[in-house]
Short mmCIF file of C-alpha atoms and ligand atoms in Angstrom, two decimals:
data_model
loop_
_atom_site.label_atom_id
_atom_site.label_comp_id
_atom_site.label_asym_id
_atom_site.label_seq_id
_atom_site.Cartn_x
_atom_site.Cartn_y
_atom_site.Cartn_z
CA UNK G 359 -5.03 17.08 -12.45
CA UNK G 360 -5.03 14.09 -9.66
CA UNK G 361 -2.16 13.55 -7.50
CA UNK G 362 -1.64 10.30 -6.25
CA UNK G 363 0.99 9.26 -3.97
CA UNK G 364 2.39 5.81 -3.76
CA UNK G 365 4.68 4.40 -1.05
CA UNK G 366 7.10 1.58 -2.34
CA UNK G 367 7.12 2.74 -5.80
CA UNK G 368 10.74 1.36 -6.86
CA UNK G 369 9.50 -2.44 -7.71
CA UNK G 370 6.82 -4.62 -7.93
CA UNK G 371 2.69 -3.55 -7.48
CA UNK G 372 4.08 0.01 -6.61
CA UNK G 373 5.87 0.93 -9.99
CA UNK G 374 3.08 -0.42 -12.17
CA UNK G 375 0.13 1.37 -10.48
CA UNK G 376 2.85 4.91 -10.75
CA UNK G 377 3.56 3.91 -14.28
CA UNK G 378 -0.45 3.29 -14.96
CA UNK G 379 -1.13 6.38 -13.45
CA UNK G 380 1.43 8.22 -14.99
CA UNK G 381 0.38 7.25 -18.58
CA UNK G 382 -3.17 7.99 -17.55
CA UNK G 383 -2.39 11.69 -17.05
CA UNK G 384 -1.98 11.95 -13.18
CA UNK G 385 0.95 13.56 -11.31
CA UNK G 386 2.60 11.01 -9.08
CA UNK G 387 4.57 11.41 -6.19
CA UNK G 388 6.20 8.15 -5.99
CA UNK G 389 8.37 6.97 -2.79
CA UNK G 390 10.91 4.75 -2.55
CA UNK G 391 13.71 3.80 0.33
CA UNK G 392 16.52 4.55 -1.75
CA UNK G 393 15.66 7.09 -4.89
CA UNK G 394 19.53 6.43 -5.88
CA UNK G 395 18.91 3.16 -6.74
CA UNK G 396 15.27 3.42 -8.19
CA UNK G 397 16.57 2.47 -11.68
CA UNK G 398 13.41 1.50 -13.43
CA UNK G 399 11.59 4.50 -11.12
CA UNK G 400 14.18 7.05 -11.90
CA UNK G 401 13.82 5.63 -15.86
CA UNK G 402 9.66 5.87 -15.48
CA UNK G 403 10.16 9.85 -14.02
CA UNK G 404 12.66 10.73 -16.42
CA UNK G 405 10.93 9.41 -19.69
CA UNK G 406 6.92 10.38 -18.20
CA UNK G 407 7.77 13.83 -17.01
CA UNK G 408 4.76 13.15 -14.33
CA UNK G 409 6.38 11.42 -11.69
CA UNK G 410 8.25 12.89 -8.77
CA UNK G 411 10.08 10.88 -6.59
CA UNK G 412 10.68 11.11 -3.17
CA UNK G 413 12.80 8.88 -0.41
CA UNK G 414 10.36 7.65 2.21
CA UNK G 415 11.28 4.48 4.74
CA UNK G 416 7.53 4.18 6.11
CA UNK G 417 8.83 2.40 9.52
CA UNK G 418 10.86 5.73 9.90
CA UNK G 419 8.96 8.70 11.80
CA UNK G 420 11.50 11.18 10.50
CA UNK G 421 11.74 9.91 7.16
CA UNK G 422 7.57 10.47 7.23
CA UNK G 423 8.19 13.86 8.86
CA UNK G 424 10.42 14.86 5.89
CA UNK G 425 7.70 13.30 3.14
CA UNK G 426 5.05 15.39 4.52
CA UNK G 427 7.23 18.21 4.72
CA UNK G 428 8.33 18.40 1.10
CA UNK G 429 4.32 18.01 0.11
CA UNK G 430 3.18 20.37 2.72
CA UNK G 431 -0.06 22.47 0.92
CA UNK G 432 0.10 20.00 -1.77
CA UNK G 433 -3.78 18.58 -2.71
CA UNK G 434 -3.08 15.03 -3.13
CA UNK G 435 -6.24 12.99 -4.12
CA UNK G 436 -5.13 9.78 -3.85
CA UNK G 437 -2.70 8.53 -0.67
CA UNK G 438 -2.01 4.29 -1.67
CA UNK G 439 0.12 3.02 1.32
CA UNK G 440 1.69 0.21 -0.96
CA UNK G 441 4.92 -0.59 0.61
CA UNK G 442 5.34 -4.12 2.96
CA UNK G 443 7.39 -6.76 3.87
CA UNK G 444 7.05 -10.32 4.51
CA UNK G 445 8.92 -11.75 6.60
CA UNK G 446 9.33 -15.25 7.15
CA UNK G 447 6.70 -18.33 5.78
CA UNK G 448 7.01 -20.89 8.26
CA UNK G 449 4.60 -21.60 10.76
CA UNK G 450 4.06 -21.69 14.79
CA UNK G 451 7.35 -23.13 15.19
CA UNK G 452 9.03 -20.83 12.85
CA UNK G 453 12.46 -19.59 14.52
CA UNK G 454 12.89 -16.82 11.92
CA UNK G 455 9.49 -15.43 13.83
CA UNK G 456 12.10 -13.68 16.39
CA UNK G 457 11.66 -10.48 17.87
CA UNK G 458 13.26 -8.70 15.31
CA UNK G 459 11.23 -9.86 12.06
CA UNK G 460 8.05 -9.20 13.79
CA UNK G 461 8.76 -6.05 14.87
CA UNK G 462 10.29 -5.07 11.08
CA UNK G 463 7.53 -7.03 9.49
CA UNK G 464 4.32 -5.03 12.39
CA UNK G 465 6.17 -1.70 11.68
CA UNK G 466 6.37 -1.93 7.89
CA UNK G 467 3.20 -3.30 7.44
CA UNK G 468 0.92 -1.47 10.24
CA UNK G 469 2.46 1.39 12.13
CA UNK G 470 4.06 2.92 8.52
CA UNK G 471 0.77 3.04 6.98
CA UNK G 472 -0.39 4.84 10.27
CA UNK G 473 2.02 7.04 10.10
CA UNK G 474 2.26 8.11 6.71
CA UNK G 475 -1.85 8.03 6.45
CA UNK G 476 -1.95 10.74 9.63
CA UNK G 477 1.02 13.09 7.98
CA UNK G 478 -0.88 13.24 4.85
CA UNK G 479 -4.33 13.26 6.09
CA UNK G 480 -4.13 17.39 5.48
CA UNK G 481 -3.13 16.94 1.70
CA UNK G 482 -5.83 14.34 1.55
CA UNK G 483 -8.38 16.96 2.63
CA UNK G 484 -7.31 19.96 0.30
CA UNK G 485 -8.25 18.00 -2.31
CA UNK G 486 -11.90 17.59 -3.60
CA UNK G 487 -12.52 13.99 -2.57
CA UNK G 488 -9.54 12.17 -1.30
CA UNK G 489 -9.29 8.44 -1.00
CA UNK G 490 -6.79 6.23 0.95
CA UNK G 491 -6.12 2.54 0.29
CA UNK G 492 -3.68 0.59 2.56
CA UNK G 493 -2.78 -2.45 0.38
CA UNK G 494 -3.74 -5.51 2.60
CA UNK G 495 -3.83 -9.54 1.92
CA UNK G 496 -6.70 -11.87 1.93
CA UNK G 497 -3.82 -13.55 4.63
CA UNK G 498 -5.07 -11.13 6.83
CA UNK G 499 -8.33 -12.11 6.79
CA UNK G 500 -9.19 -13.84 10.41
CA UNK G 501 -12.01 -15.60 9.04
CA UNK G 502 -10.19 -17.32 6.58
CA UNK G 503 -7.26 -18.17 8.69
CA UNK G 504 -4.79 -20.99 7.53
CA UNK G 505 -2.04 -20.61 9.42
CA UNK G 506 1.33 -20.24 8.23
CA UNK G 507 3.17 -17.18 7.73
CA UNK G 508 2.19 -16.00 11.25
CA UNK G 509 3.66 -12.41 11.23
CA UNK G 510 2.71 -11.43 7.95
CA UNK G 511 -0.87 -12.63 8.78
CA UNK G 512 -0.93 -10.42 12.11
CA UNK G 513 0.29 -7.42 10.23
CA UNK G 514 -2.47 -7.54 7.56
CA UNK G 515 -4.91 -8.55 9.94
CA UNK G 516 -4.17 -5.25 11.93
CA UNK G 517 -3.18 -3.17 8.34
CA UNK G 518 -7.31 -4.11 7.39
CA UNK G 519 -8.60 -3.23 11.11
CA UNK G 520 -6.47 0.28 10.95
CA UNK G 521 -8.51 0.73 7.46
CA UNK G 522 -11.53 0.18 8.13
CA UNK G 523 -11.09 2.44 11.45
CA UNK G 524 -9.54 5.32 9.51
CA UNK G 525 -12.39 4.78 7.41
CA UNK G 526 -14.52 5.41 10.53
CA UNK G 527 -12.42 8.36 11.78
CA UNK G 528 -11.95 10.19 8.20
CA UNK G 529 -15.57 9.67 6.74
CA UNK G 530 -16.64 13.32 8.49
CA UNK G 531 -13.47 14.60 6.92
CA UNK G 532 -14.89 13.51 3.61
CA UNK G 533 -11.67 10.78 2.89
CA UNK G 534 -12.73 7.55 1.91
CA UNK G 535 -10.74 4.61 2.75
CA UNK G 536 -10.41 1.04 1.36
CA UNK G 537 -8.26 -2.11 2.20
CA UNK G 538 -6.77 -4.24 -0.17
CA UNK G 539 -5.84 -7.21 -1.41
CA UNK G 540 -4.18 -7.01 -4.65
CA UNK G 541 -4.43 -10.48 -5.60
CA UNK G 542 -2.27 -13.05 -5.32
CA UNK G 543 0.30 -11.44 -7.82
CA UNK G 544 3.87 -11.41 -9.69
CA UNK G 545 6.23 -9.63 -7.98
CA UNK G 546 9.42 -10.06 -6.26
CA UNK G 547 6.96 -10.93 -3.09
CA UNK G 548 4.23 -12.93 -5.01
CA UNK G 549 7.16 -15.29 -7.17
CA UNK G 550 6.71 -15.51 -10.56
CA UNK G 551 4.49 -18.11 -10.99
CA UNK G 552 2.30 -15.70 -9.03
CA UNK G 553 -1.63 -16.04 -10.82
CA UNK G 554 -2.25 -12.18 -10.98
CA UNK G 555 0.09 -10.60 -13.49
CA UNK G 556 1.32 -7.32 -11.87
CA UNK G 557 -0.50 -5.35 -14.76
CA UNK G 558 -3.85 -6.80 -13.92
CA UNK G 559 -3.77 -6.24 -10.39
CA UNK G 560 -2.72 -2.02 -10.62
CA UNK G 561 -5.51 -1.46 -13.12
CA UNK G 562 -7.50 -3.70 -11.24
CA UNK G 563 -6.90 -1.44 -7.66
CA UNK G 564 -6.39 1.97 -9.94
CA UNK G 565 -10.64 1.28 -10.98
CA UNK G 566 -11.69 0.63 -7.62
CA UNK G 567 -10.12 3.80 -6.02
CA UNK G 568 -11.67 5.24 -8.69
CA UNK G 569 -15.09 3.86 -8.24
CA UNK G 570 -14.70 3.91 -4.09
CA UNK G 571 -16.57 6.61 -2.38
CA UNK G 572 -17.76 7.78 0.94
CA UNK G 573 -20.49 5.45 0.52
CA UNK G 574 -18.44 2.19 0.31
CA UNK G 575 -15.47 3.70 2.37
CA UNK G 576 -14.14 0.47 5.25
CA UNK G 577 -14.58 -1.93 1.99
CA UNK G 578 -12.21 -4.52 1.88
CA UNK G 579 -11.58 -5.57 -1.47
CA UNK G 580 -9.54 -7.25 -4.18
CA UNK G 581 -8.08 -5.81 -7.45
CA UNK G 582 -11.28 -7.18 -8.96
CA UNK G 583 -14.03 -5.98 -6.64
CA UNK G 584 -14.44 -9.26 -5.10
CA UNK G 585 -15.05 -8.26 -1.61
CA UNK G 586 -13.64 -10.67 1.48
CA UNK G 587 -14.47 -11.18 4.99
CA UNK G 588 -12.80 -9.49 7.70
N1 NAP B 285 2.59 -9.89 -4.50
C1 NAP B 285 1.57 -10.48 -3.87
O1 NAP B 285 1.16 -11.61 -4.22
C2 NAP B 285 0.85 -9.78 -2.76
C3 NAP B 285 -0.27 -10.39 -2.20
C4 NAP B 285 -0.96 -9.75 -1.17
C5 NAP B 285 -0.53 -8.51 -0.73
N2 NAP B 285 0.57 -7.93 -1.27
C6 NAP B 285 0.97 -6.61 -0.77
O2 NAP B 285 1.11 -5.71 -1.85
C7 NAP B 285 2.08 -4.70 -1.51
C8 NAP B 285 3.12 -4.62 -2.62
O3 NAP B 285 3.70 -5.90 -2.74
P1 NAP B 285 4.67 -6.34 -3.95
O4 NAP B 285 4.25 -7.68 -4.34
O5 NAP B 285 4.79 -5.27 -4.95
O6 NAP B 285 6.04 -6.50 -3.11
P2 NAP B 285 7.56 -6.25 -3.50
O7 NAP B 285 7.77 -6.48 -4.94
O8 NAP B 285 8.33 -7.05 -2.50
O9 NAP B 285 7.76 -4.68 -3.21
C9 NAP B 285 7.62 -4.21 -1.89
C10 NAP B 285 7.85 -2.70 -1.91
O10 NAP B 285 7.71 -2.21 -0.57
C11 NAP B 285 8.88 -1.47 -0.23
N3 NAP B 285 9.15 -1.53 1.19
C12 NAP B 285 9.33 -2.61 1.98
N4 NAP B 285 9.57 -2.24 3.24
C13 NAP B 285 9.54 -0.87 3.26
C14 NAP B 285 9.69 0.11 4.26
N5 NAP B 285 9.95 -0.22 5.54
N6 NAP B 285 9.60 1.43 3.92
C15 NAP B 285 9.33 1.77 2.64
N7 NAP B 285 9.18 0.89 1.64
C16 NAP B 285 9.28 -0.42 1.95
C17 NAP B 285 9.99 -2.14 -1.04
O11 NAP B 285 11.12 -1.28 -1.09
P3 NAP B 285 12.63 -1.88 -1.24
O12 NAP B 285 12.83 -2.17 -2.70
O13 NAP B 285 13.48 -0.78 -0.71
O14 NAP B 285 12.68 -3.14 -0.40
C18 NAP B 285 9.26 -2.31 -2.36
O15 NAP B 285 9.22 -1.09 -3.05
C19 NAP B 285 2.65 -5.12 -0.16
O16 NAP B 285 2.01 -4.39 0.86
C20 NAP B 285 2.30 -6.59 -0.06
O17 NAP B 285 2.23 -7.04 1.27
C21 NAP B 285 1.27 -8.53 -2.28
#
């Protein structure tokens, strides 16, 4: 059976990719900051049967110590590093941009997925091909910079760069990696009037991890396969 583990798994793109998984037959560890008040998680385990959930703050090295801990010698075949933050929207002058948003905003987005992606790296190789997808944003593309949003940007920026060097680093381990962006989509994050529904975008990234390989590991991707420039 696959195992797929998904960070941020209480709301938004992170429940429906566990609750698509789940119905599809995979076991799914799913994380959340605070399992106590997971309703609709807690719910999804309880009626599924196939979901486990765990508490995991991503910016948090002992919170990750204590993740991989509890899955030590676990296969998983499918690490998504879902969870992120946004921050503030305004631009250069932006006083919300202080110290302490981009440092929340670089450590949710960048360093978490670091960490969580090297504690799990073992379960990722005891199973038969593991895969690893940091969920990006086309914002993070430098190419198509637009300015606006400024930490945000950075993070992704730097989430897609630590992807498509894991994918690098991890290739001789036999782990393929891909960066995402999920679309622009319906969630607490995307607003409502969002143009991805939240439905779309999980299956969407749920057949590309299953169609990503060793071969196209470093891709950076949407939920549709429309690939972007770094
Ligand atoms: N929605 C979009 O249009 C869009 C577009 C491009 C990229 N993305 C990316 O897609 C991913 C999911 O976004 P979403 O739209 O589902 O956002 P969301 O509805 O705001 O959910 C974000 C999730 O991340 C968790 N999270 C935030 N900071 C965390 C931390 N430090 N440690 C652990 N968990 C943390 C949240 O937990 P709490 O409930 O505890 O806060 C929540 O479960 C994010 O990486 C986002 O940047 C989204």
């Amino acid at each position: 059976m696959t195992t797929v583990l998904i960070t941020g798994a209480n709301r938004g793109i992170g429940l429906e990719m566990t609750r698509r998984y789940a119905a599809a037959g995979a076991s799914v560890i799913a994380t959340a900051r605070h399992p106590e008040t997971a309703d609709a998680l807690s719910k999804l385990a309880a009626e599924s049967g196939r979901v486990s959930v765990l508490p995991l703050e991503v910016a948090n090295e002992a919170s990750v110590a204590a993740l991989a801990k509890a899955v030590a010698g676990k296969p998983i075949d499918i690490l998504i590093n879902n969870a992120g933050t946004l921050g503030s929207r305004g631009g250069w002058d932006d006083p919300a941009h202080d110290l302490k948003t981009w440092t929340e905003v670089l450590a949710t987005n960048v360093i978490g997925p670091h960490l969580v992606s090297r504690a799990l790296v073992p379960n990722l190789k005891l199973a038969k091909q593991g895969k690893l997808a940091i969920v990006c944003s086309h914002l993070g593309s430098s190419e198509m910079a637009a300015g606006g949003i400024l930490p945000y940007r950075a993070s992704k920026a730097a989430a897609i760069n630590l992807a498509r060097n894991l994918a690098v680093e991890l290739k001789p381990l036999g782990i393929a990696v891909v960066a995402f962006h999920p679309g622009w989509v319906q969630t607490d994050m995307g607003g409502y009037n969002a143009a991805v529904k939240v439905g779309d975008s999980a299956q969407g990234m749920i057949d590309r991890l299953a169609a990503l390989s060793l071969a196209t590991s470093g891709v950076f991707e949407d939920y549709s396969g429309k690939t972007f420039p770094f």
